[in-house]
Amino acid sequence: MPASEPLFRLEGISKRYGGVQALEDAELSVEAGKVHAILGENGAGKSTLIKIMSGVVVPDQGRMLLDGREVSFRDPAAANAAGIVCIFQELSLIPELSVADNIIASNPPKRFGMIDRRAQRKLAEEALGRAGGGDIHPSTLVRDLPLSRRQIVEIAKALARNPRILILDEATSALTASDVKTVFGVLKRLRDEGIALLYISHRMHEIAELADTCTVFRNGHNIETYAAGSRTDEQVVELMIGREYHNVFPPKPAPKPETVKPVLEVDNLTWAPRLNGVSFTLKPGEVVGLGGLDGQGQRELLLALFGVLRGTSGQIRIGGAPVSLNSPRQARADRIGMALIPEDRKTEGLMLPMSVRDNLSFAAMSMFSRGGIIDRSAERRAIDEMIALLAIKTDGIAVPAGSLSGGNQQKLVIAKWLMRRPRIILLNDPTRGIDVGTKQEIYQLLRRLADEGAAIVLYSTDYDELIGCCDKVLVMYDGAVRRTLVGDDITERALIASALSIDTRTDEGAATLTPATA
């Protein structure tokens, strides 16, 4: 193969799903030993592109060339055999099986016609080591691992197939900061070994650190390919969304007066050992963020407030009155009016095979029914209102929720709960794995809901979101709120220093870190 010949090339690739043109005359060249980033909004055609490359779907037209020879893949196994392996954002692991069984599932080593468990474990350990998961025991059941460690197992599973081209679709979206650092080290080593890496991410700082080449897709077309670092973030985002990108975060209002009574008061909330005496208040129209290193009790706090956890202690007051939240049913009841936007939209937020209509109306069905009879007209009006409010792109309300792009699925999760008109909204990393344009729409929506009187608790692993969206940030460590940052004191430096209990003083002064008793 000539030195200038790319390892893999797509020419004139098109794919249509019903009335939606997912890709049209798309082109892409992938070189060995390079990281090629694919950028674009959800629905731009990225997922369809990699599904075609990995044998999941067949293009309507166009051709693919590997080592200069035309190829086609009837299924993922054929693509794997050619050395093309994809790690999708939605994990393909089987929770009830062990880590080793998942990693070596497709072609386990055998002895006397039986699976050779010792050899299987050795292969799994080698793959985990390559993926930066040497601390994960091969015999552990996948269901017992947190989401971030499951993602490491997914990467190990891909590496066990010895890929020539490794495709990563938002493969770091569920990882902790330390895991991301580990995975980046792995990917850079694989690049140095000559593997071609196709990397899809909405995190611009990851692209800046990792990519050699970038291609932007928009509305099914490849818009531009450029050398990494040759475009500013704003230029890249404008290529992605096709319009000027400014005012990412809406302006924050003035702080709420002391006379405004809290809608939610949490006093010494404990769920040992994950929550240790959490106390805070939340006023109508206020956005309170949860910061700190990942895994310090932020998710458990949201679950406790929504009545999911058993055995909590402490006191929760709604509108000044003590309440017992022993189930999500109680939390979402009209007298409390709470909603939880979960972390994993695929498994916790939506019923993917069911229609957009069914997903939207499910949580609010009691609002549309009298005596067991559903008022379809009222239901349809509410659904249309939510689709318009969140600008959900869908080919009708009868299509499956799983047919929507990732960003529109996330909007669907939010819309489902907004149907109930909640007054307290809990959000668990709501923009993970969605594009910058949709993120901006969600930021605007959150501020609009707050301006209309909703009280919002936002957990995010993105410091920029906490800084740009929140009126106050509770920095958590070891299940407790260690610091409260307010107003102009919410900076990246202060968030990181507070999470690590580092003195933030400088020669010019310091951010004020107040004890977390607000």
Short mmCIF file of C-alpha atoms in Angstrom, two decimals:
data_model
loop_
_atom_site.label_atom_id
_atom_site.label_comp_id
_atom_site.label_asym_id
_atom_site.label_seq_id
_atom_site.Cartn_x
_atom_site.Cartn_y
_atom_site.Cartn_z
CA MET A 1 0.00 0.00 0.00
CA PRO A 2 1.49 3.43 -0.96
CA ALA A 3 2.54 5.60 1.96
CA SER A 4 -0.09 8.21 1.05
CA GLU A 5 -2.92 5.69 0.87
CA PRO A 6 -5.22 5.87 3.92
CA LEU A 7 -5.88 2.67 5.83
CA PHE A 8 -9.64 3.07 5.42
CA ARG A 9 -11.73 5.29 3.19
CA LEU A 10 -15.45 5.95 2.70
CA GLU A 11 -16.64 7.44 -0.57
CA GLY A 12 -20.12 8.76 -1.40
CA ILE A 13 -21.81 7.04 1.56
CA SER A 14 -25.57 7.70 1.90
CA LYS A 15 -28.16 6.24 4.25
CA ARG A 16 -31.85 7.05 4.72
CA TYR A 17 -34.16 5.90 7.54
CA GLY A 18 -37.75 6.40 6.39
CA GLY A 19 -38.13 10.13 5.88
CA VAL A 20 -34.81 11.01 7.52
CA GLN A 21 -31.63 11.34 5.42
CA ALA A 22 -29.01 10.34 8.01
CA LEU A 23 -26.02 10.53 5.64
CA GLU A 24 -25.70 11.99 2.16
CA ASP A 25 -22.62 11.55 -0.05
CA ALA A 26 -20.34 11.37 3.01
CA GLU A 27 -16.56 11.05 2.69
CA LEU A 28 -13.94 10.07 5.27
CA SER A 29 -10.31 8.94 5.24
CA VAL A 30 -8.71 7.20 8.24
CA GLU A 31 -4.93 6.84 8.62
CA ALA A 32 -3.03 4.26 10.63
CA GLY A 33 -1.33 5.57 13.75
CA LYS A 34 -3.56 8.64 13.96
CA VAL A 35 -6.48 9.75 16.13
CA HIS A 36 -9.24 11.09 13.89
CA ALA A 37 -11.98 12.95 15.78
CA ILE A 38 -15.52 13.07 14.37
CA LEU A 39 -17.46 16.14 15.51
CA GLY A 40 -21.06 17.18 15.08
CA GLU A 41 -24.38 17.65 16.82
CA ASN A 42 -26.54 14.69 17.71
CA GLY A 43 -28.35 13.81 14.52
CA ALA A 44 -25.47 15.03 12.31
CA GLY A 45 -24.84 11.51 11.01
CA LYS A 46 -21.91 10.42 13.19
CA SER A 47 -23.61 7.37 14.68
CA THR A 48 -24.85 6.18 11.28
CA LEU A 49 -21.34 6.61 9.89
CA ILE A 50 -19.70 4.39 12.50
CA LYS A 51 -22.52 1.85 12.32
CA ILE A 52 -21.81 1.49 8.62
CA MET A 53 -18.08 1.16 9.25
CA SER A 54 -18.65 -1.47 11.94
CA GLY A 55 -21.16 -3.57 10.00
CA VAL A 56 -24.24 -2.68 12.04
CA VAL A 57 -26.09 -1.13 9.09
CA VAL A 58 -25.62 -1.31 5.32
CA PRO A 59 -25.35 1.94 3.34
CA ASP A 60 -27.84 2.71 0.58
CA GLN A 61 -25.01 3.76 -1.71
CA GLY A 62 -21.28 4.47 -1.74
CA ARG A 63 -18.29 2.27 -1.07
CA MET A 64 -15.71 1.48 1.61
CA LEU A 65 -12.05 0.69 0.97
CA LEU A 66 -9.69 -1.08 3.39
CA ASP A 67 -6.01 -1.15 2.37
CA GLY A 68 -7.16 0.18 -0.99
CA ARG A 69 -9.52 -2.74 -1.64
CA GLU A 70 -13.30 -2.37 -1.67
CA VAL A 71 -15.01 -4.10 1.27
CA SER A 72 -18.52 -4.56 2.64
CA PHE A 73 -19.64 -5.96 5.98
CA ARG A 74 -22.85 -7.93 6.39
CA ASP A 75 -22.66 -7.78 10.19
CA PRO A 76 -20.38 -6.63 13.06
CA ALA A 77 -18.61 -10.02 13.10
CA ALA A 78 -17.43 -9.42 9.53
CA ALA A 79 -16.15 -5.96 10.46
CA ASN A 80 -14.40 -7.38 13.52
CA ALA A 81 -12.74 -10.02 11.36
CA ALA A 82 -11.41 -7.22 9.15
CA GLY A 83 -9.98 -5.50 12.22
CA ILE A 84 -12.64 -2.82 12.74
CA VAL A 85 -14.00 -2.74 16.29
CA CYS A 86 -16.42 -0.19 17.72
CA ILE A 87 -17.06 0.82 21.31
CA PHE A 88 -20.53 2.35 21.37
CA GLN A 89 -21.82 4.82 23.95
CA GLU A 90 -24.48 2.28 24.94
CA LEU A 91 -22.62 -0.56 26.65
CA SER A 92 -22.93 -4.05 25.16
CA LEU A 93 -22.01 -5.90 28.35
CA ILE A 94 -24.20 -8.60 29.91
CA PRO A 95 -24.60 -7.64 33.60
CA GLU A 96 -25.18 -11.19 34.87
CA LEU A 97 -21.91 -12.49 33.41
CA SER A 98 -18.42 -12.03 34.79
CA VAL A 99 -15.94 -9.50 33.45
CA ALA A 100 -13.92 -12.31 31.84
CA ASP A 101 -17.00 -13.85 30.21
CA ASN A 102 -17.91 -10.48 28.70
CA ILE A 103 -14.42 -9.70 27.43
CA ILE A 104 -13.86 -13.10 25.77
CA ALA A 105 -17.50 -13.79 24.87
CA SER A 106 -17.14 -13.98 21.09
CA ASN A 107 -14.33 -16.54 20.85
CA PRO A 108 -13.44 -18.08 24.24
CA PRO A 109 -10.39 -20.41 24.41
CA LYS A 110 -11.32 -24.09 24.65
CA ARG A 111 -9.80 -27.27 25.93
CA PHE A 112 -11.29 -30.71 25.32
CA GLY A 113 -14.36 -28.96 23.86
CA MET A 114 -14.95 -26.91 27.03
CA ILE A 115 -14.14 -23.30 27.80
CA ASP A 116 -10.63 -23.10 29.25
CA ARG A 117 -11.33 -20.85 32.25
CA ARG A 118 -7.66 -20.39 33.15
CA ALA A 119 -6.76 -19.28 29.62
CA GLN A 120 -9.88 -17.10 29.47
CA ARG A 121 -8.92 -15.36 32.70
CA LYS A 122 -5.39 -14.75 31.44
CA LEU A 123 -6.66 -13.20 28.21
CA ALA A 124 -9.12 -11.04 30.18
CA GLU A 125 -6.36 -9.86 32.52
CA GLU A 126 -4.19 -8.92 29.55
CA ALA A 127 -7.02 -6.98 27.92
CA LEU A 128 -7.89 -5.21 31.18
CA GLY A 129 -4.24 -4.28 31.62
CA ARG A 130 -4.12 -2.77 28.11
CA ALA A 131 -7.32 -0.82 28.88
CA GLY A 132 -6.04 0.57 32.17
CA GLY A 133 -8.30 -1.66 34.26
CA GLY A 134 -5.74 -3.87 35.92
CA ASP A 135 -7.51 -3.38 39.25
CA ILE A 136 -10.72 -5.01 37.96
CA HIS A 137 -10.98 -8.70 38.90
CA PRO A 138 -11.96 -10.90 35.92
CA SER A 139 -14.37 -12.93 38.08
CA THR A 140 -16.40 -9.90 39.19
CA LEU A 141 -19.94 -9.77 37.86
CA VAL A 142 -20.42 -6.75 35.59
CA ARG A 143 -23.60 -5.80 37.49
CA ASP A 144 -21.47 -5.17 40.60
CA LEU A 145 -19.27 -2.59 38.88
CA PRO A 146 -20.03 1.15 38.77
CA LEU A 147 -20.75 2.66 35.38
CA SER A 148 -17.26 4.10 34.96
CA ARG A 149 -15.59 0.70 35.51
CA ARG A 150 -18.04 -0.99 33.15
CA GLN A 151 -16.83 1.39 30.45
CA ILE A 152 -13.25 0.24 31.09
CA VAL A 153 -14.41 -3.37 30.65
CA GLU A 154 -16.07 -2.37 27.36
CA ILE A 155 -12.77 -0.95 26.14
CA ALA A 156 -10.93 -4.10 27.26
CA LYS A 157 -13.47 -6.20 25.36
CA ALA A 158 -12.67 -4.26 22.19
CA LEU A 159 -8.91 -4.53 22.67
CA ALA A 160 -9.18 -8.30 23.13
CA ARG A 161 -10.13 -8.46 19.43
CA ASN A 162 -6.79 -6.88 18.40
CA PRO A 163 -8.29 -4.12 16.23
CA ARG A 164 -6.56 -2.29 13.37
CA ILE A 165 -9.19 0.43 13.55
CA LEU A 166 -10.76 1.22 16.94
CA ILE A 167 -13.88 3.38 16.93
CA LEU A 168 -14.85 5.06 20.21
CA ASP A 169 -18.32 6.63 20.41
CA GLU A 170 -18.45 8.84 23.53
CA ALA A 171 -16.41 6.14 25.26
CA THR A 172 -15.32 8.48 28.07
CA SER A 173 -18.73 10.02 28.82
CA ALA A 174 -19.31 7.75 31.84
CA LEU A 175 -15.74 7.84 33.15
CA THR A 176 -14.35 9.67 36.15
CA ALA A 177 -11.57 12.20 35.58
CA SER A 178 -8.92 9.73 36.75
CA ASP A 179 -10.33 7.02 34.45
CA VAL A 180 -10.28 9.43 31.49
CA LYS A 181 -6.62 10.15 32.15
CA THR A 182 -5.89 6.42 32.22
CA VAL A 183 -7.83 5.76 29.01
CA PHE A 184 -6.08 8.63 27.22
CA GLY A 185 -2.75 7.06 28.10
CA VAL A 186 -4.00 3.77 26.64
CA LEU A 187 -5.26 5.43 23.43
CA LYS A 188 -2.01 7.31 22.89
CA ARG A 189 -0.08 4.06 23.29
CA LEU A 190 -2.37 2.30 20.81
CA ARG A 191 -1.83 5.17 18.35
CA ASP A 192 1.92 4.77 18.72
CA GLU A 193 1.50 1.05 17.98
CA GLY A 194 -0.02 1.98 14.61
CA ILE A 195 -3.72 1.47 15.37
CA ALA A 196 -6.10 3.93 13.70
CA LEU A 197 -8.45 5.53 16.23
CA LEU A 198 -11.76 7.11 15.26
CA TYR A 199 -12.86 9.21 18.23
CA ILE A 200 -16.31 10.73 18.75
CA SER A 201 -16.79 13.11 21.67
CA HIS A 202 -18.66 16.29 22.54
CA ARG A 203 -15.94 17.28 25.01
CA MET A 204 -13.79 19.83 23.23
CA HIS A 205 -10.91 19.58 25.70
CA GLU A 206 -10.65 15.84 25.00
CA ILE A 207 -10.45 16.52 21.25
CA ALA A 208 -7.75 19.13 21.84
CA GLU A 209 -5.64 16.72 23.90
CA LEU A 210 -6.06 13.58 21.81
CA ALA A 211 -6.87 14.24 18.15
CA ASP A 212 -4.50 14.56 15.20
CA THR A 213 -7.19 15.22 12.60
CA CYS A 214 -10.82 16.33 12.91
CA THR A 215 -13.83 16.06 10.60
CA VAL A 216 -17.04 18.00 11.24
CA PHE A 217 -20.41 16.55 10.18
CA ARG A 218 -23.66 18.50 9.93
CA ASN A 219 -27.04 17.29 8.65
CA GLY A 220 -25.53 14.13 7.19
CA HIS A 221 -22.73 15.87 5.30
CA ASN A 222 -19.02 16.06 6.09
CA ILE A 223 -18.47 19.83 6.30
CA GLU A 224 -14.71 20.15 6.80
CA THR A 225 -11.61 18.14 7.71
CA TYR A 226 -8.76 20.02 9.39
CA ALA A 227 -5.62 19.45 11.47
CA ALA A 228 -6.36 19.41 15.20
CA GLY A 229 -5.55 22.74 16.81
CA SER A 230 -5.95 24.76 13.60
CA ARG A 231 -9.47 25.96 14.55
CA THR A 232 -10.65 27.71 17.70
CA ASP A 233 -13.39 26.10 19.77
CA GLU A 234 -15.85 28.77 18.64
CA GLN A 235 -15.00 28.15 14.97
CA VAL A 236 -15.48 24.40 15.43
CA VAL A 237 -18.82 24.84 17.16
CA GLU A 238 -20.03 27.19 14.43
CA LEU A 239 -19.08 24.55 11.83
CA MET A 240 -21.08 21.99 13.82
CA ILE A 241 -24.25 23.99 14.33
CA GLY A 242 -24.16 26.15 11.18
CA ARG A 243 -24.66 29.40 13.03
CA GLU A 244 -22.80 31.78 15.33
CA TYR A 245 -22.18 30.39 18.78
CA HIS A 246 -22.33 32.85 21.63
CA ASN A 247 -23.88 33.29 25.04
CA VAL A 248 -23.48 29.61 25.85
CA PHE A 249 -24.95 30.14 29.31
CA PRO A 250 -27.88 32.49 29.91
CA PRO A 251 -27.28 35.38 32.33
CA LYS A 252 -27.90 34.67 35.99
CA PRO A 253 -30.45 36.70 37.96
CA ALA A 254 -29.68 38.59 41.15
CA PRO A 255 -29.48 36.45 44.31
CA LYS A 256 -32.80 35.62 45.94
CA PRO A 257 -33.67 37.95 48.86
CA GLU A 258 -33.47 36.52 52.36
CA THR A 259 -37.22 37.01 52.62
CA VAL A 260 -37.81 34.31 49.98
CA LYS A 261 -38.66 31.11 51.84
CA PRO A 262 -36.98 27.86 50.77
CA VAL A 263 -39.10 25.28 48.97
CA LEU A 264 -36.71 22.51 50.07
CA GLU A 265 -34.77 22.24 53.32
CA VAL A 266 -32.45 19.31 53.98
CA ASP A 267 -31.11 18.85 57.50
CA ASN A 268 -28.45 16.27 58.40
CA LEU A 269 -29.48 13.79 55.68
CA THR A 270 -27.51 10.57 56.20
CA TRP A 271 -27.31 7.22 54.43
CA ALA A 272 -24.21 5.54 55.79
CA PRO A 273 -21.59 5.30 54.51
CA ARG A 274 -22.39 7.22 51.31
CA LEU A 275 -24.13 10.30 52.79
CA ASN A 276 -22.92 11.92 56.00
CA GLY A 277 -25.01 14.74 57.43
CA VAL A 278 -25.89 16.71 54.28
CA SER A 279 -27.67 20.01 54.95
CA PHE A 280 -28.71 22.73 52.50
CA THR A 281 -31.66 24.86 51.37
CA LEU A 282 -33.17 25.44 47.94
CA LYS A 283 -35.34 28.43 47.06
CA PRO A 284 -37.84 28.81 44.21
CA GLY A 285 -36.05 30.05 41.11
CA GLU A 286 -32.67 28.92 42.37
CA VAL A 287 -30.22 26.54 40.63
CA VAL A 288 -28.02 24.76 43.17
CA GLY A 289 -25.15 22.70 41.81
CA LEU A 290 -23.47 19.64 43.27
CA GLY A 291 -19.71 19.66 42.73
CA GLY A 292 -16.69 17.76 43.92
CA LEU A 293 -14.84 14.74 42.62
CA ASP A 294 -17.05 12.10 41.05
CA GLY A 295 -18.39 9.46 43.43
CA GLN A 296 -18.50 11.59 46.58
CA GLY A 297 -22.19 11.07 47.26
CA GLN A 298 -23.73 13.43 44.72
CA ARG A 299 -25.80 10.75 42.96
CA GLU A 300 -26.85 9.19 46.26
CA LEU A 301 -28.06 12.59 47.46
CA LEU A 302 -30.35 12.92 44.43
CA LEU A 303 -31.64 9.37 44.90
CA ALA A 304 -32.27 9.98 48.61
CA LEU A 305 -34.23 13.14 47.88
CA PHE A 306 -36.33 11.27 45.32
CA GLY A 307 -37.21 8.51 47.79
CA VAL A 308 -35.20 5.76 46.09
CA LEU A 309 -32.89 4.89 48.99
CA ARG A 310 -34.02 2.96 52.06
CA GLY A 311 -32.73 3.59 55.58
CA THR A 312 -31.96 7.30 55.35
CA SER A 313 -32.05 9.55 58.41
CA GLY A 314 -32.30 13.30 58.91
CA GLN A 315 -35.10 15.65 57.98
CA ILE A 316 -36.48 16.93 54.70
CA ARG A 317 -38.95 19.82 54.65
CA ILE A 318 -41.02 20.91 51.66
CA GLY A 319 -42.49 24.39 51.98
CA GLY A 320 -41.54 24.35 55.66
CA ALA A 321 -43.41 21.11 56.46
CA PRO A 322 -41.51 17.87 57.31
CA VAL A 323 -42.08 15.07 54.79
CA SER A 324 -41.15 11.39 54.54
CA LEU A 325 -39.88 10.40 51.12
CA ASN A 326 -39.91 6.61 51.07
CA SER A 327 -40.60 6.11 47.36
CA PRO A 328 -40.45 7.96 44.03
CA ARG A 329 -44.27 7.85 44.01
CA GLN A 330 -44.31 10.00 47.15
CA ALA A 331 -41.64 12.34 45.79
CA ARG A 332 -43.49 13.05 42.57
CA ALA A 333 -46.91 13.41 44.24
CA ASP A 334 -48.58 16.78 43.62
CA ARG A 335 -48.11 17.99 47.21
CA ILE A 336 -44.32 17.60 46.85
CA GLY A 337 -43.88 17.95 43.08
CA MET A 338 -40.40 16.53 42.60
CA ALA A 339 -38.84 15.13 39.41
CA LEU A 340 -35.55 13.27 38.85
CA ILE A 341 -33.77 13.35 35.48
CA PRO A 342 -31.58 10.20 35.73
CA GLU A 343 -27.98 9.74 34.65
CA ASP A 344 -28.51 6.99 32.09
CA ARG A 345 -31.29 7.91 29.68
CA LYS A 346 -31.04 4.55 27.90
CA THR A 347 -31.78 2.31 30.89
CA GLU A 348 -33.29 4.62 33.52
CA GLY A 349 -34.96 7.45 31.66
CA LEU A 350 -36.74 5.97 28.66
CA MET A 351 -38.51 2.87 27.36
CA LEU A 352 -36.67 2.85 24.04
CA PRO A 353 -38.91 0.40 22.11
CA MET A 354 -42.01 2.38 23.05
CA SER A 355 -43.24 5.44 21.18
CA VAL A 356 -42.37 9.06 21.81
CA ARG A 357 -46.00 9.60 22.87
CA ASP A 358 -45.97 6.75 25.41
CA ASN A 359 -42.66 7.88 26.90
CA LEU A 360 -43.84 11.46 27.26
CA SER A 361 -47.21 10.73 28.82
CA PHE A 362 -46.21 7.81 31.04
CA ALA A 363 -45.17 9.82 34.10
CA ALA A 364 -48.13 12.21 33.75
CA MET A 365 -50.86 9.73 32.83
CA SER A 366 -52.89 10.54 35.95
CA MET A 367 -53.23 14.11 34.68
CA PHE A 368 -55.02 12.93 31.54
CA SER A 369 -57.27 10.22 32.92
CA ARG A 370 -60.56 10.29 34.79
CA GLY A 371 -62.15 7.09 35.99
CA GLY A 372 -59.65 5.05 34.04
CA ILE A 373 -60.43 6.81 30.74
CA ILE A 374 -57.61 8.76 29.08
CA ASP A 375 -58.44 12.15 27.57
CA ARG A 376 -56.45 11.76 24.35
CA SER A 377 -57.04 15.36 23.29
CA ALA A 378 -55.56 16.75 26.50
CA GLU A 379 -52.69 14.25 26.25
CA ARG A 380 -51.91 15.29 22.69
CA ARG A 381 -51.99 19.00 23.54
CA ALA A 382 -49.53 18.46 26.40
CA ILE A 383 -47.25 16.33 24.21
CA ASP A 384 -47.24 18.89 21.40
CA GLU A 385 -46.46 21.61 23.93
CA MET A 386 -43.45 19.70 25.27
CA ILE A 387 -42.11 18.86 21.81
CA ALA A 388 -42.32 22.54 20.87
CA LEU A 389 -40.87 23.75 24.18
CA LEU A 390 -37.77 21.56 23.94
CA ALA A 391 -37.54 21.61 20.12
CA ILE A 392 -37.48 17.80 20.02
CA LYS A 393 -36.67 16.57 16.51
CA THR A 394 -38.78 13.50 15.79
CA ASP A 395 -40.47 11.94 12.78
CA GLY A 396 -43.83 11.93 14.58
CA ILE A 397 -44.93 10.88 18.08
CA ALA A 398 -45.60 7.26 17.06
CA VAL A 399 -41.94 6.44 16.31
CA PRO A 400 -39.90 4.51 18.93
CA ALA A 401 -37.94 6.67 21.37
CA GLY A 402 -34.86 4.64 20.46
CA SER A 403 -34.98 6.03 16.91
CA LEU A 404 -34.20 9.56 18.12
CA SER A 405 -30.67 10.94 18.33
CA GLY A 406 -28.98 11.01 21.73
CA GLY A 407 -29.62 14.70 22.30
CA ASN A 408 -33.30 14.38 21.42
CA GLN A 409 -33.61 11.34 23.69
CA GLN A 410 -32.24 13.45 26.53
CA LYS A 411 -34.75 16.18 25.73
CA LEU A 412 -37.44 13.51 25.81
CA VAL A 413 -36.42 12.46 29.34
CA ILE A 414 -36.62 16.06 30.53
CA ALA A 415 -39.92 16.66 28.73
CA LYS A 416 -41.43 13.53 30.29
CA TRP A 417 -41.01 14.99 33.76
CA LEU A 418 -41.89 18.54 32.80
CA MET A 419 -45.30 17.18 31.78
CA ARG A 420 -46.01 16.93 35.53
CA ARG A 421 -45.14 20.60 36.12
CA PRO A 422 -42.68 19.82 38.97
CA ARG A 423 -41.61 22.54 41.37
CA ILE A 424 -38.36 20.77 42.38
CA ILE A 425 -36.20 19.31 39.59
CA LEU A 426 -33.24 17.04 40.33
CA LEU A 427 -30.81 16.53 37.44
CA ASN A 428 -28.08 13.87 37.39
CA ASP A 429 -25.42 14.90 34.84
CA PRO A 430 -28.13 15.74 32.26
CA THR A 431 -25.86 16.76 29.35
CA ARG A 432 -23.50 13.77 29.40
CA GLY A 433 -22.84 12.58 25.87
CA ILE A 434 -24.88 15.19 23.99
CA ASP A 435 -23.75 17.84 21.53
CA VAL A 436 -22.89 21.45 22.26
CA GLY A 437 -25.95 22.84 20.47
CA THR A 438 -28.34 20.70 22.50
CA LYS A 439 -26.42 21.52 25.68
CA GLN A 440 -26.96 25.21 25.03
CA GLU A 441 -30.69 24.62 24.56
CA ILE A 442 -30.85 22.71 27.87
CA TYR A 443 -28.97 25.49 29.70
CA GLN A 444 -31.46 28.03 28.38
CA LEU A 445 -34.35 25.76 29.39
CA LEU A 446 -33.07 25.31 32.94
CA ARG A 447 -32.75 29.04 33.46
CA ARG A 448 -36.21 29.62 31.98
CA LEU A 449 -37.71 27.02 34.33
CA ALA A 450 -35.95 28.65 37.27
CA ASP A 451 -37.21 32.09 36.21
CA GLU A 452 -40.73 30.61 36.23
CA GLY A 453 -40.27 29.47 39.84
CA ALA A 454 -38.86 25.93 39.62
CA ALA A 455 -36.18 25.01 42.15
CA ILE A 456 -33.34 23.01 40.57
CA VAL A 457 -30.56 20.79 41.92
CA LEU A 458 -27.96 20.08 39.23
CA TYR A 459 -25.20 17.50 39.54
CA SER A 460 -22.62 17.78 36.76
CA THR A 461 -19.15 16.41 36.15
CA ASP A 462 -18.51 19.43 33.89
CA TYR A 463 -17.07 22.39 35.81
CA ASP A 464 -18.13 24.82 33.08
CA GLU A 465 -21.78 23.81 33.61
CA LEU A 466 -21.57 24.37 37.35
CA ILE A 467 -19.96 27.76 36.80
CA GLY A 468 -22.31 28.85 34.02
CA CYS A 469 -25.63 27.48 35.29
CA CYS A 470 -25.60 27.59 39.08
CA ASP A 471 -26.38 30.30 41.61
CA LYS A 472 -24.73 28.24 44.35
CA VAL A 473 -22.56 25.09 44.32
CA LEU A 474 -22.28 22.57 47.14
CA VAL A 475 -18.88 20.89 46.91
CA MET A 476 -19.11 17.33 48.25
CA TYR A 477 -16.43 15.05 49.60
CA ASP A 478 -16.88 11.66 51.27
CA GLY A 479 -20.65 12.02 51.38
CA ALA A 480 -20.71 15.45 53.01
CA VAL A 481 -20.95 19.03 51.78
CA ARG A 482 -17.55 20.50 52.56
CA ARG A 483 -17.89 23.96 51.01
CA THR A 484 -20.54 26.21 49.53
CA LEU A 485 -19.54 28.53 46.69
CA VAL A 486 -21.85 31.42 45.86
CA GLY A 487 -22.04 33.89 42.97
CA ASP A 488 -18.69 35.11 41.66
CA ASP A 489 -16.84 32.68 43.93
CA ILE A 490 -17.94 29.80 41.66
CA THR A 491 -14.75 29.43 39.61
CA GLU A 492 -12.92 26.41 38.24
CA ARG A 493 -10.01 27.08 40.59
CA ALA A 494 -12.31 27.25 43.61
CA LEU A 495 -14.25 24.14 42.58
CA ILE A 496 -11.12 22.06 42.14
CA ALA A 497 -9.44 23.40 45.27
CA SER A 498 -12.58 22.82 47.35
CA ALA A 499 -12.93 19.26 46.01
CA LEU A 500 -9.34 18.55 47.04
CA SER A 501 -9.46 20.64 50.27
CA ILE A 502 -6.67 22.88 48.97
CA ASP A 503 -6.15 26.46 50.18
CA THR A 504 -7.07 28.70 47.23
CA ARG A 505 -5.23 31.80 48.44
CA THR A 506 -3.01 33.55 45.91
CA ASP A 507 -1.03 36.76 45.98
CA GLU A 508 -4.06 38.58 44.59
CA GLY A 509 -6.46 37.14 47.11
CA ALA A 510 -8.68 34.12 47.39
CA ALA A 511 -12.15 32.90 46.67
CA THR A 512 -14.29 32.88 49.76
CA LEU A 513 -15.10 29.33 50.79
CA THR A 514 -17.92 29.36 53.29
CA PRO A 515 -18.87 26.42 55.48
CA ALA A 516 -21.60 24.33 53.92
CA THR A 517 -24.48 25.30 56.16
CA ALA A 518 -26.51 27.36 53.74
#
